[in-house]
Amino acid sequence: MQLTVLGSGTFQPTPERGCSGYLIEIGEKKILLDTGSGVLRQLSKVNLFVENIDIIVVTHLHIDHTGDLAPLLFAKHNIVKNNKRDLSLLGPPGFKKFFSLLNVVYKGSIKPEDYVLNVQEYNENSLNFKDFSITFLPVMHTEDSYGVRIEDNDGRTIAYSGDTDYCDNLITLCRKSDVAVIECSFQDDQKLSGHMTPSEVGKAAHLAECKRVLLTHIYPIADVKKLLSSCSLYYHGTIGIAEELKTMTIG
Ligand SMILES: [Zn+2]
Ligand SMILES: [Zn+2]
């Protein structure tokens, strides 16, 4: 199981951080978590294209997590290729309406061409695939924001908070995970409702007994050294900052 960070920032990009995106690879399967703007180009930097992706998961409908969804589907629509890979597109409640409106806006240019597109709304549930499962739990951000837990058949686990404030479901998602990718938007002294501070991440990771934590969704005003030091007051496992185009192997 591998994790590659494609976007570790927010709507306010910096040269180092763009909008949210994470690539999970389990065997031959490739899962894209969130599709913030820039993700399509970031994929190219790890020699991948939308055509290599099997499943796209959108955690919530904010633009910094969905901005490249239409470009990804436009690219897949237009590429000339035999035997295009089928694609599953999983989104929170309301996603089907969102997606149908995107289709109206883009006048058919993102509809599946020569492949099967399976658009599905998840809820508080788990979806089982051949080699792994994906569990979705609502988190505290917008009305329909979810965190995700991906577990392979050998028990290797990656949890991803999506955008959230501190909540019990986040701890459930991260329970004994090998890597928990948790949003840490601001320093403790910059707290904004609906997002996490490093002390909160540390408390959640400690309670969840995570093996490793990656702080992500970092706003430019947050000092990463302060994020690390505040988080380490409450959590004594390995803490890292999500760095784009870095790949981590789990197990
Ligand atoms: Zn958001
Ligand atoms: Zn966001």
XYZ file of C-alpha atoms in Angstrom, residues 22-160:
139
model
C -3.880 12.045 -2.385
C -3.087 8.951 -4.381
C -3.438 5.546 -2.722
C -2.075 2.502 -4.518
C -3.068 -0.986 -3.431
C -1.622 -3.602 -5.751
C -2.728 -2.593 -9.224
C -5.569 -0.407 -7.969
C -5.211 3.343 -7.812
C -7.507 5.490 -5.704
C -7.563 9.272 -5.841
C -8.772 10.991 -2.684
C -10.035 14.488 -3.480
C -9.577 16.388 -6.698
C -8.531 19.923 -5.851
C -7.260 22.101 -8.660
C -3.779 21.080 -9.739
C -4.258 17.384 -9.020
C -4.416 16.420 -12.717
C -1.035 18.080 -13.302
C 0.430 16.666 -10.101
C -0.481 13.177 -11.321
C 1.630 13.806 -14.423
C 4.641 14.445 -12.192
C 4.412 10.878 -10.897
C 3.940 9.635 -14.469
C 0.223 9.018 -14.083
C -2.880 10.266 -15.828
C -6.572 10.064 -15.022
C -6.622 6.953 -17.210
C -4.589 5.139 -14.528
C -7.136 5.845 -11.773
C -9.775 3.257 -10.784
C -11.640 5.096 -8.024
C -12.056 8.780 -7.230
C -13.339 9.681 -3.767
C -14.553 13.203 -3.058
C -14.767 13.957 0.681
C -16.882 17.100 0.371
C -17.917 19.555 -2.278
C -15.722 22.550 -1.463
C -13.913 23.780 -4.549
C -10.441 23.167 -3.121
C -11.396 19.453 -3.081
C -13.368 19.262 -6.346
C -11.867 21.906 -8.654
C -10.078 19.400 -10.891
C -12.910 16.890 -11.091
C -14.252 18.312 -14.360
C -10.750 18.612 -15.887
C -10.024 14.991 -14.914
C -13.230 13.772 -16.565
C -12.733 16.060 -19.575
C -9.285 14.529 -20.047
C -10.662 11.009 -19.766
C -13.501 11.892 -22.160
C -11.112 13.211 -24.797
C -8.167 10.855 -24.681
C -8.172 8.492 -27.639
C -7.439 5.022 -26.353
C -8.670 1.476 -26.724
C -9.964 -0.281 -23.621
C -10.285 2.726 -21.365
C -10.341 1.854 -17.711
C -13.732 1.988 -15.995
C -13.971 4.583 -13.252
C -15.885 4.728 -9.977
C -16.680 8.179 -8.685
C -17.727 8.249 -5.035
C -19.077 11.345 -3.354
C -21.031 12.387 -0.264
C -24.803 12.891 -0.083
C -25.735 15.494 -2.700
C -22.925 14.434 -5.000
C -25.174 13.098 -7.763
C -26.931 16.447 -8.043
C -23.595 18.259 -8.004
C -22.326 15.960 -10.740
C -25.433 16.352 -12.910
C -25.080 20.142 -12.660
C -21.425 19.874 -13.709
C -22.621 17.941 -16.741
C -25.066 20.698 -17.578
C -22.372 23.361 -17.252
C -19.916 21.452 -19.420
C -22.520 20.389 -22.014
C -21.588 16.721 -22.296
C -17.842 17.232 -22.509
C -17.191 15.341 -19.271
C -19.568 12.450 -19.871
C -18.015 8.990 -20.176
C -16.789 8.242 -23.669
C -15.883 4.597 -24.322
C -15.758 3.634 -20.660
C -18.144 2.948 -17.787
C -18.472 5.650 -15.147
C -20.039 4.464 -11.912
C -21.213 7.498 -9.932
C -22.185 6.605 -6.396
C -23.138 8.501 -3.268
C -21.733 7.011 -0.107
C -23.139 7.569 3.325
C -22.037 6.390 6.733
C -20.989 3.014 5.378
C -18.210 0.791 4.106
C -17.684 -0.316 0.535
C -15.875 -3.582 -0.022
C -13.644 -4.130 -3.015
C -11.615 -7.198 -3.873
C -8.408 -6.195 -2.093
C -9.550 -3.450 0.278
C -12.448 -1.643 1.893
C -13.285 2.041 2.175
C -15.175 3.278 5.226
C -16.843 6.676 5.277
C -17.855 8.604 8.387
C -19.267 12.113 8.571
C -16.945 14.684 10.084
C -17.451 18.214 11.353
C -16.965 20.679 8.534
C -19.846 21.267 6.126
C -23.163 19.448 6.386
C -21.933 16.649 4.126
C -18.234 16.291 4.800
C -16.728 12.860 5.289
C -13.502 11.289 6.412
C -12.238 8.089 4.864
C -10.519 4.945 6.087
C -8.969 2.553 3.584
C -7.950 -0.858 4.803
C -6.388 -3.608 2.716
C -6.877 -7.348 3.203
C -3.695 -7.526 5.294
C -4.977 -4.907 7.716
C -2.822 -2.034 6.492
C -4.754 1.157 7.009
C -4.679 4.740 5.828
C -7.106 7.216 7.373
C -7.814 10.604 5.811
